[in-house]
Structures are given as C-alpha cells and as structure tokens.
XYZ file of C-alpha atoms in Angstrom:
700
model
C 28.900 2.596 51.767
C 29.000 3.693 48.246
C 31.205 1.979 45.996
C 32.824 3.563 43.089
C 32.397 2.142 39.566
C 35.672 1.417 38.023
C 36.472 -0.910 35.008
C 37.761 -3.263 37.219
C 34.275 -3.543 39.062
C 32.485 -3.967 35.807
C 34.884 -6.984 34.980
C 33.905 -8.165 38.472
C 30.382 -7.766 38.118
C 29.864 -8.555 34.318
C 28.952 -12.089 32.539
C 30.630 -13.461 30.784
C 34.057 -13.037 32.393
C 36.133 -11.383 29.558
C 39.083 -8.924 29.529
C 37.176 -6.546 27.006
C 34.037 -4.678 28.583
C 32.950 -4.894 25.020
C 32.006 -8.390 25.207
C 30.198 -8.244 28.369
C 26.639 -8.755 28.215
C 24.879 -8.664 31.960
C 26.131 -6.719 34.832
C 24.649 -6.768 38.214
C 25.237 -3.419 40.291
C 22.362 -3.598 42.442
C 22.918 -2.588 46.333
C 26.002 -0.532 46.095
C 24.362 2.656 47.191
C 24.869 4.247 43.845
C 23.910 7.849 42.646
C 23.102 8.992 39.220
C 26.679 10.781 39.181
C 28.357 7.343 39.652
C 27.276 5.961 36.283
C 29.686 7.562 33.982
C 28.723 7.517 30.429
C 32.372 7.342 29.117
C 32.913 4.113 31.016
C 29.320 2.532 30.255
C 29.744 3.415 26.657
C 32.326 0.792 26.245
C 29.667 -2.145 27.114
C 28.530 -2.123 23.515
C 26.955 -5.500 23.596
C 25.506 -5.250 27.323
C 21.883 -6.764 27.185
C 21.144 -6.788 30.899
C 21.546 -4.299 33.497
C 20.641 -4.688 37.152
C 20.981 -1.355 39.206
C 18.081 -2.089 41.883
C 18.265 -0.989 45.250
C 20.521 2.079 44.785
C 20.031 5.721 45.294
C 19.366 6.804 41.641
C 17.274 9.676 41.003
C 17.508 9.066 37.456
C 19.220 7.050 34.773
C 21.679 9.442 33.094
C 21.611 10.460 29.387
C 24.292 8.924 26.891
C 25.131 5.843 28.503
C 25.541 4.402 24.978
C 23.966 0.897 25.826
C 22.620 0.424 22.170
C 21.644 -3.321 22.789
C 20.232 -3.016 26.439
C 17.114 -5.166 26.488
C 16.532 -5.313 30.234
C 16.770 -2.883 32.669
C 16.192 -3.275 36.682
C 16.110 -0.026 38.438
C 13.497 -0.975 40.882
C 13.608 0.249 44.589
C 15.596 3.480 44.140
C 14.754 7.302 44.201
C 13.810 7.689 40.664
C 12.287 11.093 39.653
C 11.828 10.938 36.068
C 11.521 8.321 33.233
C 12.268 10.478 29.858
C 15.921 9.714 30.051
C 15.002 6.137 29.221
C 14.077 6.683 25.582
C 18.174 6.525 24.921
C 17.481 2.552 25.163
C 15.446 1.791 21.729
C 15.813 -1.834 22.084
C 14.437 -2.319 25.588
C 12.244 -5.027 26.040
C 11.882 -5.493 29.893
C 11.672 -2.799 32.407
C 11.508 -3.129 35.958
C 10.991 0.371 37.796
C 8.605 -0.526 40.973
C 9.032 1.029 44.311
C 10.221 4.171 43.198
C 8.079 6.407 45.122
C 8.260 9.471 43.207
C 7.029 7.902 40.099
C 3.417 7.815 39.313
C 1.258 6.168 36.727
C 1.926 8.911 34.400
C 5.369 7.883 34.205
C 4.130 4.114 33.534
C 2.465 5.496 30.586
C 5.413 7.725 29.650
C 7.793 4.505 29.592
C 5.115 2.726 27.364
C 5.185 5.738 24.641
C 8.803 6.279 24.627
C 10.134 2.731 24.570
C 9.153 1.540 21.124
C 10.022 -2.052 21.729
C 9.151 -2.664 25.369
C 7.117 -5.687 26.109
C 7.187 -6.422 29.961
C 6.861 -3.580 32.870
C 7.484 -4.663 36.177
C 6.859 -8.194 35.574
C 3.851 -8.044 33.242
C 3.314 -8.165 29.586
C 2.337 -4.723 28.164
C 2.478 -5.150 24.587
C -1.134 -4.533 23.442
C -1.414 -1.808 25.842
C 1.340 -0.275 24.759
C 1.203 -0.379 21.155
C -2.545 0.863 21.651
C -1.326 3.726 23.254
C 1.374 4.552 21.173
C -0.925 4.446 17.836
C -4.636 4.754 18.497
C -4.540 7.103 21.594
C -1.800 8.897 19.974
C -4.003 9.415 16.546
C -7.075 10.474 19.038
C -4.820 12.741 20.717
C -3.530 14.362 17.517
C -7.094 14.967 16.584
C -8.040 16.866 19.468
C -4.971 19.106 18.998
C -5.599 19.546 15.327
C -8.948 20.664 16.231
C -7.733 23.119 18.785
C -5.503 24.584 16.288
C -8.003 24.974 13.668
C -10.544 26.582 15.869
C -8.405 28.684 17.989
C -5.056 29.751 16.114
C -5.171 29.110 12.288
C -7.028 32.140 11.533
C -4.121 34.019 13.266
C -1.906 33.346 10.510
C -1.501 35.668 7.492
C -1.289 33.904 4.077
C 2.402 34.389 4.146
C 3.399 34.676 7.574
C 6.901 35.831 8.595
C 9.411 33.746 10.751
C 8.701 36.126 13.517
C 4.778 35.695 13.149
C 5.097 31.909 13.170
C 6.826 31.901 16.272
C 4.793 34.249 18.204
C 1.659 32.301 17.149
C 3.531 29.019 17.893
C 4.250 29.762 21.302
C 1.025 30.977 22.294
C -0.719 27.894 20.630
C 1.772 25.312 22.549
C 0.957 26.825 25.807
C -2.514 27.128 25.351
C -2.742 23.587 23.897
C -1.105 22.042 26.782
C -3.601 23.983 29.283
C -7.028 23.214 27.561
C -6.706 20.023 25.303
C -8.667 17.462 27.257
C -8.507 13.649 26.747
C -8.320 10.483 28.697
C -9.203 10.469 32.650
C -8.299 13.097 35.059
C -5.853 10.756 36.668
C -3.596 10.818 33.497
C -3.976 14.799 32.813
C -0.205 14.958 33.474
C 0.570 12.530 31.069
C -1.927 14.093 28.365
C -0.283 17.705 29.039
C 3.076 15.826 28.346
C 1.758 14.304 25.273
C 0.082 17.552 23.870
C 3.379 19.336 24.371
C 4.829 16.404 22.169
C 2.275 16.590 19.480
C 2.281 20.497 19.149
C 5.839 21.301 19.276
C 7.454 17.872 18.586
C 5.919 17.452 15.288
C 6.608 21.314 14.229
C 3.350 22.140 14.049
C 4.125 25.914 14.268
C 7.932 26.084 14.414
C 8.613 25.969 10.693
C 7.253 26.995 7.298
C 5.897 23.588 6.924
C 3.031 24.561 9.338
C 1.129 26.102 6.493
C 0.856 22.565 4.850
C 0.256 20.515 7.731
C -2.610 22.995 8.760
C -3.878 22.613 5.257
C -4.422 18.949 5.887
C -5.820 19.118 8.902
C -9.342 18.250 7.861
C -8.383 14.898 6.332
C -6.457 13.915 9.570
C -9.674 14.650 11.681
C -11.904 12.673 9.354
C -9.228 9.580 9.722
C -9.463 9.726 13.262
C -12.988 9.745 13.436
C -13.150 6.910 11.261
C -10.955 5.131 13.783
C -12.925 5.987 16.787
C -16.151 4.688 14.696
C -14.448 1.544 14.090
C -13.066 1.102 17.408
C -16.568 0.612 18.583
C -16.915 -2.823 16.727
C -17.073 -5.729 19.064
C -13.959 -7.087 20.172
C -13.778 -10.111 22.495
C -11.000 -12.124 24.503
C -12.516 -14.886 25.976
C -16.047 -13.974 25.488
C -18.384 -14.453 22.392
C -18.775 -11.443 20.053
C -21.843 -10.433 18.515
C -23.716 -12.567 15.832
C -22.971 -11.983 12.175
C -25.661 -9.942 10.904
C -24.811 -9.699 7.291
C -25.106 -12.619 4.342
C -21.801 -14.747 4.507
C -20.134 -15.515 1.560
C -19.184 -19.127 0.800
C -15.789 -18.983 -0.974
C -16.956 -22.075 -3.336
C -19.941 -20.152 -4.667
C -17.530 -17.087 -5.139
C -15.360 -19.299 -7.168
C -17.943 -20.238 -9.390
C -19.147 -16.625 -9.406
C -15.857 -15.606 -10.987
C -15.869 -18.284 -13.426
C -18.902 -17.437 -15.000
C -17.895 -14.059 -15.813
C -14.999 -15.998 -17.796
C -16.678 -18.965 -19.246
C -20.085 -20.342 -18.691
C -19.405 -23.944 -18.943
C -17.177 -23.601 -15.700
C -20.157 -22.808 -13.695
C -21.872 -26.241 -14.809
C -18.595 -27.867 -13.862
C -18.421 -26.613 -10.272
C -22.305 -26.855 -9.727
C -22.019 -30.254 -9.182
C -19.315 -29.924 -6.564
C -21.797 -28.131 -4.429
C -23.772 -31.196 -3.509
C -21.944 -31.764 -0.487
C -22.742 -34.824 2.061
C -25.556 -34.235 4.617
C -24.219 -33.505 8.137
C -25.388 -36.157 10.453
C -26.862 -34.903 13.663
C -25.042 -37.267 15.956
C -23.936 -36.102 19.358
C -20.133 -35.676 19.871
C -18.867 -37.276 22.814
C -15.425 -36.102 22.487
C -14.002 -32.648 22.838
C -11.210 -33.819 20.127
C -12.000 -35.393 17.117
C -8.496 -36.465 15.708
C -9.657 -39.102 13.435
C -8.609 -39.189 9.860
C -9.513 -41.662 7.066
C -6.242 -43.075 4.769
C -7.130 -43.044 1.348
C -5.895 -46.275 -0.564
C -3.154 -45.757 -3.400
C -3.207 -47.932 -6.434
C 0.742 -48.086 -6.965
C 0.378 -50.422 -9.984
C -1.652 -47.904 -11.644
C 0.923 -45.101 -11.027
C 3.892 -45.575 -13.338
C 6.696 -43.180 -12.511
C 7.635 -41.364 -15.711
C 11.113 -39.983 -15.988
C 11.190 -36.404 -15.585
C 12.295 -33.887 -18.939
C 13.448 -31.529 -16.430
C 16.931 -31.210 -14.891
C 17.837 -31.359 -11.299
C 14.267 -32.813 -10.332
C 13.653 -33.170 -6.571
C 12.730 -36.779 -5.930
C 9.183 -36.565 -3.812
C 7.734 -39.775 -2.897
C 3.918 -39.887 -1.867
C 3.590 -40.495 1.906
C 0.399 -40.270 3.164
C -3.185 -39.502 1.744
C -5.797 -38.183 4.246
C -9.470 -37.393 4.444
C -8.887 -35.480 7.772
C -11.721 -32.938 7.299
C -14.579 -35.494 6.426
C -18.235 -34.184 7.772
C -18.738 -36.142 10.545
C -15.930 -38.486 9.721
C -18.073 -39.705 6.507
C -15.526 -41.734 4.263
C -17.757 -40.729 1.354
C -17.047 -37.090 1.767
C -15.244 -35.901 -1.395
C -16.945 -32.729 -1.248
C -15.138 -30.639 1.592
C -12.668 -28.106 0.175
C -9.406 -27.721 1.958
C -8.312 -24.002 1.545
C -5.063 -23.463 3.605
C -2.154 -25.225 4.934
C 1.162 -23.888 6.787
C 3.865 -25.671 8.959
C 4.178 -25.199 12.329
C 7.299 -22.642 13.204
C 10.478 -24.175 13.700
C 10.743 -26.364 16.962
C 13.921 -25.447 18.902
C 15.778 -27.908 21.425
C 13.655 -30.745 20.129
C 14.278 -33.987 21.743
C 13.759 -35.829 18.392
C 17.046 -36.542 16.643
C 17.933 -34.672 13.709
C 14.800 -32.800 13.816
C 15.532 -28.941 13.016
C 12.483 -27.652 11.453
C 8.912 -28.847 12.475
C 7.034 -31.656 10.691
C 3.646 -30.696 12.066
C 1.390 -28.981 9.525
C -1.832 -27.001 10.296
C -4.768 -27.571 7.453
C -8.272 -25.768 7.454
C -11.289 -26.787 5.101
C -14.804 -27.026 6.106
C -15.669 -26.615 10.216
C -12.359 -27.730 11.007
C -8.717 -27.503 11.570
C -6.283 -30.383 11.767
C -2.657 -30.398 13.159
C -0.731 -33.486 11.365
C 2.559 -35.008 11.710
C 3.905 -35.587 7.991
C 6.031 -38.288 8.872
C 3.317 -40.462 10.722
C 0.166 -39.051 9.076
C -1.232 -38.918 12.422
C -3.792 -36.301 13.209
C -2.548 -35.135 16.804
C -5.344 -32.360 17.432
C -8.697 -31.667 15.628
C -10.588 -28.339 16.337
C -14.043 -27.918 15.124
C -16.358 -25.158 14.762
C -20.100 -25.850 13.930
C -21.394 -23.863 10.956
C -17.829 -22.386 10.068
C -16.185 -22.766 7.001
C -12.389 -21.987 7.443
C -10.671 -20.430 4.342
C -7.258 -19.113 5.804
C -4.930 -19.788 8.870
C -1.478 -18.238 9.974
C 1.039 -18.998 12.532
C 2.814 -16.780 14.906
C 5.317 -17.645 18.220
C 4.283 -15.593 21.064
C 6.975 -14.901 23.893
C 5.498 -15.560 27.120
C 7.096 -15.124 30.685
C 6.740 -18.092 33.139
C 8.144 -17.925 36.467
C 11.046 -15.167 35.113
C 11.603 -17.968 32.311
C 10.575 -16.726 28.662
C 8.903 -19.669 26.646
C 7.841 -19.748 23.047
C 4.156 -20.353 22.335
C 2.869 -21.242 19.010
C -0.196 -19.745 18.057
C -2.917 -20.532 14.950
C -5.320 -17.917 13.984
C -7.909 -19.084 11.613
C -10.650 -17.390 9.910
C -13.335 -18.061 7.273
C -17.188 -17.483 6.639
C -18.415 -16.093 10.127
C -15.670 -13.367 10.088
C -14.504 -14.204 13.431
C -10.730 -15.090 13.991
C -10.168 -17.869 16.325
C -6.815 -18.193 18.301
C -5.763 -21.721 19.067
C -2.698 -22.734 21.131
C -1.612 -25.530 18.901
C 0.082 -27.440 21.902
C -2.661 -28.468 23.800
C -5.557 -27.865 21.089
C -7.257 -25.126 23.043
C -9.299 -22.185 21.397
C -8.464 -19.376 23.909
C -9.909 -16.542 21.994
C -12.016 -14.965 19.439
C -11.745 -11.658 17.666
C -15.058 -10.298 15.885
C -12.794 -9.035 13.172
C -15.300 -8.584 10.089
C -18.776 -8.459 9.392
C -18.133 -10.574 6.246
C -16.143 -13.532 5.492
C -12.208 -13.442 6.365
C -10.603 -14.406 2.998
C -6.944 -14.307 4.271
C -4.752 -13.801 7.265
C -1.106 -12.854 7.858
C 1.204 -12.160 10.724
C 4.070 -9.650 10.841
C 7.197 -11.506 11.256
C 8.892 -8.358 13.012
C 5.863 -7.908 15.473
C 4.754 -11.271 16.564
C 1.280 -10.167 18.022
C 0.468 -8.026 14.843
C -2.233 -10.038 12.701
C -3.719 -8.552 9.115
C -6.764 -9.697 8.400
C -8.541 -9.580 4.931
C -12.248 -9.703 3.966
C -14.699 -9.945 1.721
C -16.073 -6.343 3.171
C -13.077 -5.147 1.052
C -10.992 -3.933 3.926
C -7.940 -5.419 5.538
C -7.659 -4.704 9.143
C -4.314 -4.513 11.503
C -4.900 -5.854 14.935
C -2.565 -6.435 18.139
C -3.690 -9.863 19.544
C -1.560 -9.313 22.760
C 0.066 -12.129 24.853
C -2.051 -14.199 26.919
C -1.342 -14.624 30.501
C -1.443 -18.209 32.391
C -5.318 -17.738 32.360
C -5.171 -17.262 28.759
C -6.650 -13.713 29.326
C -5.409 -11.282 26.656
C -6.331 -7.885 25.105
C -6.872 -7.383 21.302
C -6.738 -3.707 19.889
C -7.595 -2.602 16.484
C -4.814 -0.602 15.151
C -5.067 0.118 11.223
C -7.781 -0.270 8.448
C -6.602 -0.650 5.037
C -9.187 0.137 2.386
C -9.408 -2.124 -0.757
C -11.207 -1.594 -3.935
C -12.164 -5.506 -3.963
C -11.685 -8.785 -1.983
C -8.104 -9.372 -0.689
C -7.100 -12.957 -1.658
C -3.748 -13.333 -0.531
C -1.187 -10.723 1.477
C 2.393 -10.570 2.321
C 4.554 -8.053 4.036
C 7.641 -6.715 2.354
C 10.616 -8.679 3.662
C 12.992 -5.644 3.753
C 10.720 -3.107 5.300
C 7.778 -5.151 7.084
C 6.774 -2.236 9.233
C 6.477 -0.199 6.164
C 4.464 -2.072 3.104
C 1.996 -4.578 2.702
C 1.323 -5.779 -0.602
C -1.679 -7.937 -1.300
C -3.165 -9.656 -4.503
C -7.057 -9.099 -4.859
C -9.762 -9.443 -7.104
C -9.451 -6.073 -8.504
C -5.554 -6.334 -8.979
C -2.554 -5.931 -7.135
C -1.787 -3.198 -4.468
C 0.518 -1.933 -1.757
C -0.246 0.160 1.279
C 1.845 1.938 3.777
C 1.194 0.532 7.194
C 3.892 2.721 9.210
C 2.159 2.925 12.552
C 3.851 6.418 13.389
C 1.713 8.112 10.801
C -1.590 9.621 12.358
C -3.972 8.291 9.784
C -5.715 5.319 10.937
C -7.403 4.437 7.939
C -5.262 4.200 4.732
C -5.975 4.080 0.756
C -4.055 2.151 -1.446
C -0.314 3.505 -1.796
C 0.505 1.425 -5.109
C -1.410 -0.182 -7.825
C 1.215 -2.558 -9.937
C 0.207 -3.338 -13.550
C 1.072 -6.258 -15.627
C 1.091 -6.855 -19.196
C -1.820 -9.180 -18.960
C -4.081 -5.994 -18.089
C -3.373 -4.622 -21.418
C -4.434 -7.179 -23.784
C -6.755 -5.506 -26.778
C -8.810 -8.432 -26.795
C -9.672 -8.525 -23.095
C -13.048 -6.504 -22.656
C -14.063 -8.017 -19.440
C -11.744 -5.428 -17.593
C -10.893 -8.734 -15.493
C -7.957 -7.695 -13.443
C -7.897 -10.578 -10.706
C -4.694 -11.290 -9.365
C -5.328 -14.281 -6.801
C -2.057 -15.213 -5.306
C 1.456 -13.912 -4.615
C 4.329 -14.990 -2.577
C 7.902 -13.271 -1.610
C 10.434 -15.852 -3.001
C 13.090 -14.012 -1.309
C 13.785 -10.582 -0.010
C 13.191 -8.984 -3.320
C 11.468 -11.371 -5.706
C 7.710 -11.463 -6.063
C 5.754 -14.090 -7.449
C 2.265 -13.278 -8.662
C -0.179 -14.798 -10.868
C -4.073 -14.379 -12.300
C -6.338 -16.999 -13.545
C -6.567 -17.670 -17.224
C -2.992 -16.126 -17.653
C -1.115 -19.242 -18.229
C 1.922 -17.840 -16.371
C 3.367 -16.752 -13.272
C 5.172 -13.434 -13.207
C 8.310 -12.918 -11.232
C 9.358 -9.183 -10.479
C 11.273 -7.114 -8.535
C 10.078 -5.184 -5.427
C 12.903 -2.990 -5.101
C 12.896 -2.089 -8.919
C 9.650 -1.395 -9.284
C 9.668 0.830 -6.243
C 12.566 2.768 -7.903
C 10.105 3.319 -10.871
C 7.200 4.531 -8.704
C 6.498 8.095 -8.528
C 4.124 9.357 -5.784
C 2.055 11.614 -7.622
C 0.756 8.732 -9.460
C -0.135 5.416 -7.477
C -0.026 3.092 -10.709
C 3.247 1.536 -11.616
C 4.267 -1.138 -13.936
C 5.814 -4.020 -12.061
C 9.329 -4.695 -13.188
C 8.819 -8.337 -14.196
C 12.470 -10.440 -14.546
C 10.734 -13.498 -15.854
C 7.661 -15.072 -16.897
C 7.233 -18.721 -16.040
C 4.951 -21.099 -17.596
C 2.113 -22.442 -16.080
C -1.384 -24.295 -16.258
C -4.002 -22.396 -18.367
C -6.281 -22.910 -15.476
C -9.807 -21.083 -15.285
C -10.281 -21.352 -11.915
C -9.165 -18.396 -9.095
C -7.846 -19.168 -5.606
C -4.931 -21.508 -6.578
C -2.505 -20.405 -4.341
C 1.632 -20.038 -5.005
C 3.884 -21.275 -2.255
C 7.378 -20.111 -1.778
C 10.333 -22.098 0.241
C 12.771 -19.078 0.260
C 15.752 -21.204 2.431
C 15.595 -23.619 -0.774
C 14.935 -21.115 -3.303
C 11.920 -23.039 -4.529
C 8.373 -21.580 -5.872
C 5.601 -24.143 -6.192
C 1.664 -24.080 -7.596
C -0.752 -26.499 -7.887
C -3.354 -26.552 -10.821
C -6.592 -27.991 -11.925
C -5.694 -31.491 -12.687
C -3.812 -32.254 -9.198
C -0.365 -31.677 -10.377
C 2.132 -29.374 -8.689
C 4.477 -26.991 -10.922
C 7.680 -26.668 -9.472
C 10.373 -23.999 -10.114
C 14.016 -23.997 -8.965
C 14.680 -20.254 -8.875
C 18.688 -20.767 -8.676
C 19.184 -22.539 -12.068
C 17.422 -19.761 -14.038
C 19.955 -17.718 -15.784
C 19.897 -13.992 -17.233
C 19.469 -15.437 -20.411
C 15.880 -16.268 -19.599
C 15.072 -12.979 -18.485
C 15.788 -11.113 -21.984
C 14.530 -13.878 -24.193
C 11.175 -12.999 -23.920
C 9.723 -16.666 -23.983
C 8.174 -18.387 -20.780
C 10.671 -20.313 -18.487
C 9.571 -23.795 -18.033
C 8.978 -25.306 -14.657
C 12.138 -27.464 -13.278
C 9.617 -30.135 -12.869
C 5.617 -31.137 -12.755
C 4.669 -33.587 -9.820
C 1.966 -35.483 -11.415
C -1.111 -36.322 -9.434
C -0.872 -39.841 -7.992
C -3.508 -42.283 -8.822
C -5.551 -42.692 -5.724
C -8.153 -45.590 -5.343
C -11.067 -45.662 -2.760
C -14.185 -47.801 -2.608
C -12.941 -49.632 -5.714
C -12.893 -46.280 -8.048
C -9.769 -44.309 -8.737
C -9.917 -40.601 -8.062
C -8.820 -38.882 -10.976
C -6.644 -35.554 -10.903
C -8.212 -32.876 -8.476
C -7.754 -29.076 -8.031
C -4.953 -28.280 -5.699
C -6.233 -25.210 -3.714
C -2.775 -24.499 -1.870
C 0.737 -26.195 -1.270
C 3.132 -25.834 1.319
C 6.699 -26.950 2.338
C 8.782 -26.829 5.523
C 11.556 -24.677 5.547
C 14.096 -27.321 4.537
C 11.638 -28.829 1.944
C 11.578 -32.300 3.681
C 8.021 -32.553 3.161
C 5.483 -31.203 0.705
C 1.877 -30.906 1.355
C -1.150 -30.279 -1.070
C -4.754 -29.140 -0.115
C -7.380 -30.170 -2.744
C -10.946 -29.523 -3.202
C -11.838 -33.110 -2.830
C -11.339 -33.199 0.943
C -7.528 -35.164 0.292
C -4.557 -33.957 2.015
C -1.282 -35.301 0.144
C 1.876 -35.501 2.044
C 4.942 -36.213 -0.039
C 8.314 -36.440 1.387
C 11.560 -35.555 -0.039
C 13.991 -38.535 -0.806
C-alpha cells in the first residue's frame, strides 16, 4: 500500500528529530511503494540541509526535477523501476549514489551519471573517483576533437563569411543530426552514451546555435592539436602496483644543478660546493630488515651556545629539541653530505587518543634514497622507506577518503618524487609503498596536491612540464587507477608550486628557474595541454646592471588566501604581493603583469637557490632558512601600513640562530637550510639541511 508523503511523515522518518524540516539531515523513505508523482518538489524543497536520502525498494521510474535538495550527498534509489538518470544532475554535491537493481538502466546510464555529477565519488558501493574524472575530462576532450573534426570536414565550408541567423540554424540542425549518427568513439557497447555526449558537445556548447560559432570554428585546429598531444602523452607508462619503464634519459642531481646555477653568478661558489659532492661511499652490505628506522642523534654543545637576547619584539621562544641524522647512507654516523630537501607535517589527526593533541606531530622528511616519518616530540623515527638508487627531492601529503564496511575512513598518503622521475605513493601508517607512477622522463623537482580534490596531484619536472594526475583511491588490496588529466608547458624547471587558495580549481602558480608564472587549470576547458597564462614581473628583473638576464624565482608560498611570498637567490629580500590585486592589473591580451608588491622583507644575500619559503597561515608566520643555518621569521600580523609605503625593507621579527652542534669532538658550523616547516599550530619547527642534519625546535 502506497503511503502518502506528508510533512508529518518526513518528521517521523527524519533524523535528527526536529520541528523544522530545514534542520533534518537524513531521511529513510524506503519500501513505501512510492511513485515519482509522490515526491512533491514543494515539500522536499523545505529540506534545505538534507544530506542523505533513501528511496530504495519503491516504484520510482525517475527522480523528479527541482526537488531543491542542494546539500544532498548520499542518494539510495536502488531496487526501483528507474528509466532515466539525467534528472540526477540537479544534485551537484552528490558524492554517493546507489542505483543498483533498476532493470531499465544500462551501462550507458552508469556513464551518464559519472559525467553529470561532478562530485560523485562512489557508485553502487564502489569508488569511481579516478574513472569518473578520466571520463569527464580526458574522454570528453577526445570526443570533442572528433566532433570538431567532423564539423570542419563536412560543415564548416557550408557557411558564408557573414551567415544569417536562418543559415546558422539550418546548418546547425543538420550538423547536430549528422554528428549524433556518424561520430564514433569508444566501444560499441557505449554507442548510446557516445551519441548522447555528441549531442551535448555539438548543441550544448552552441557550436552552431549562435554567432559565436564562427569564432569557435576558427580555433578548431588549435583544439584538435591539443587533443592529439594529450592522446600522445597518454601513451606514457602509468603503473599501479607494477613497475614502470626504465628511466632512459640522463638524470639530474639537484645538488649539481645548484652548483651549475651558482656558476652563472659567481665562480667561487662552484669551488665551495664541489667539495660537498664528495659523498661517503655506500657499503654493499645486505639489508635484513624491511624497515630501517634508525637515526643518529647529534650531540649539542650547550655551553657553546649562549642565548642572545633578541633585538626583535614579540619573539617566538623556540628551544632545540632534537638533532637527527636520519638519512645517513647505510646508517653511517660520519655521513654529513646527504642533502635533506623537503619536510612536511602529516595532516591533522582527528579523534586522537593522545590528550591535548589537536594537530599532527609527525613530520615526513626526504633526502638521499630515503623518506623518514619522525615523531617531533620524542625524536623517534617511526618508519623509514628506502628506494635504492633514488634521490628524493620533494614530497606532499593528501588525505584520501576510503569506505571500509560502509564506514568512511581517512587515509594519509605521502607522495614522494626525485631523480628517477617516479612518484611513489606511501601509506604512512603502515609504511607501505603501494604504487608507483612513471610521471616524467627527467627528475621531479616539486609536488603539490589540490586541497579541494584530494586525488589530484601536480608534478613538476626538469623536463619543463607540470602534469596533473588523478591518483585515485586504493581499495582494500591497494589496487588503484591513475589518470593523466592535464599537461602544463613551462619555459624552465618549476621549483615550487601552489594552488591559489581562493580558486584552487582555476589557477596554479609556480616559482621557476625562468621566473614566476600562473596557468589556467580549469578542467572543463577542452585543451589538454596548456601554455603559461600569466608571467609575474618583479623589480629585480629591471636592474640595469644585471646583464645576465637571471630571472630565477626559486620559492613561493601563500601566507593566507591572498598574500603571496616569493624570492630569488641574490635578491637579499622577500617580496610580499597580493594575488587579487595583481589579477586585477592583468590584461588577457598580454600575459606579463607586474606583481602588486605590498612589502619587501629583509632577508639574507644568499647566493644559493633552492632555499625554500614556508608559511604558517593559522599563526600568520612566514619563515625561510639561509646559507648560515639561521632561520628568518616574520610575524605578518605585526606589520602596519606604514611599512608598505616607506620604501624600506621590513626587518624580520626575529632570526633563529643555528645552534652549535658538536659531533666526534668537532663543532659543526652553520649549515645551509634547504627547507623549513611548522605544524599548523606552530608547536614545532623543523629544518632540513644540506649536511644530513634534521633540527627540531619546540615552542615554549
């Protein structure tokens, strides 16, 4: 017997119990013999906060349009009489859909659902993140190229130079009808879906329905070439749990690159660093354990480390806590040559059993052939991953959402890359490298995950490209699917990149050896290969006495949603500039735009590139190491508008001096700080050096 849906029934079935439908988040309307006409849009539109709806085991032939469930994330319409799925596109935020056991739905409807719902992650109990993104972006680009080719070959010449509206309409109708019937793409089993998509591509994009069709058709060759480039790049070896092809090009050592870049500025620098290249020989002893979690603590000579009173106000008090040699070759305590290149804190640990712990205290570090996971409080190396023959340059964290027995769980994954051009995906909790992506033929220089799309990974390389990958979500057996979504052309090696916090799905900014650039990464566009959209100009570029044309910008960081920090070696300062104000100055006809600099911060006159900036947005701090082992710290909250207009460099809030470290009776003098990082709450500060020493400070 059919039960009439009333407001009282919704209150009865809704969770949490409330007198206002606008507060209900979950409703179970299963097994009520409901028909599509029983779902009243006027009534359902009152469920403004509804996130989960179960209408399974009913008699629904479709989900009515305009239900108004704007926050719906889970929909169960299994075991009905569903005949079509296109009305589901009203649920833009839907993440989980179950439409099993609807006899009239086919595999083509499954593909329609993946295309129509941009945030869908699970379909009929299975993760489809990577497959759906590949369908939405890569397959759509290929299909659009087929439609474009069909238009240019058969219909473009039918239009006069100045076509009338009637002519456009007549040719357009014929083009759409023919394209649906004749454009072929994909397997025959998906021919119905292909026809539906061709109809979307040819009529939905207004190819022939307006005067803009002329401009669109004139750019067809460019679009076709881009699609062909993507198809070519898709032939690269991409592996899940299998090994990729051997690296057949000459690999680049970042240390040697630092020396090479130094030569261009000062020949004496080359002599300095050539001594550092004499690394300790690797012993050929058999390793009997899978995990090598040892680290050599370095003794600190406290009596030779007098604490000077800071001349800066509001100084953060930091005490040295641990000094570790966790990346030594074969655990050799005399190894002070291995470079530590990157460090980053594991994402926030929620529901922690440790009292008072709100943010993670585990930091990941990379250098040489190993990656370490270290507890900052205890100094214990919990895990150590090694890859013989590799030299890791960069790492990045992401938190994947997996479903285990109908329960959502968070999985922290670390991506690392370096000299071999591969990306290793490591499940941090169990120290298991479950996958390898053959990302580039040359070394990887930088990695970055998208904060809004947890599976989207950008990889920058010495091959002068940045590639966007969808790494997918591993199942319980660690099987996963990788898809290449986008290729960004760079005029030089990208050194550090970041997505714009206010629009992470639209713009990527990168500091490169040839300058600072931005790209439009909007995936709904049909170009699979993108060129530089913006080039940011800084005052240092315009020095008349600089005849070297030396434009390297070696690091950048977003200090908040709008404020960008960037620097160059030899600059002696750090620029703080506004993304939004710079964007307003940019004219699309010219990709070059002068950065809207708000302040110039005093910094070291270091010759060496690759010294990375780090920001702690929650605490409004900016940090950067230098060539002497000191860390320059800037409290961004304390700067006033007076500093902006004064024309003078703003002094740092404080400089954290390199502590005197004694080992084997000798004091290690100041060392070069390659990278620094803090946890979100700034409880710990970690510095990675060029002498295989990791320093951990704790805020007191």
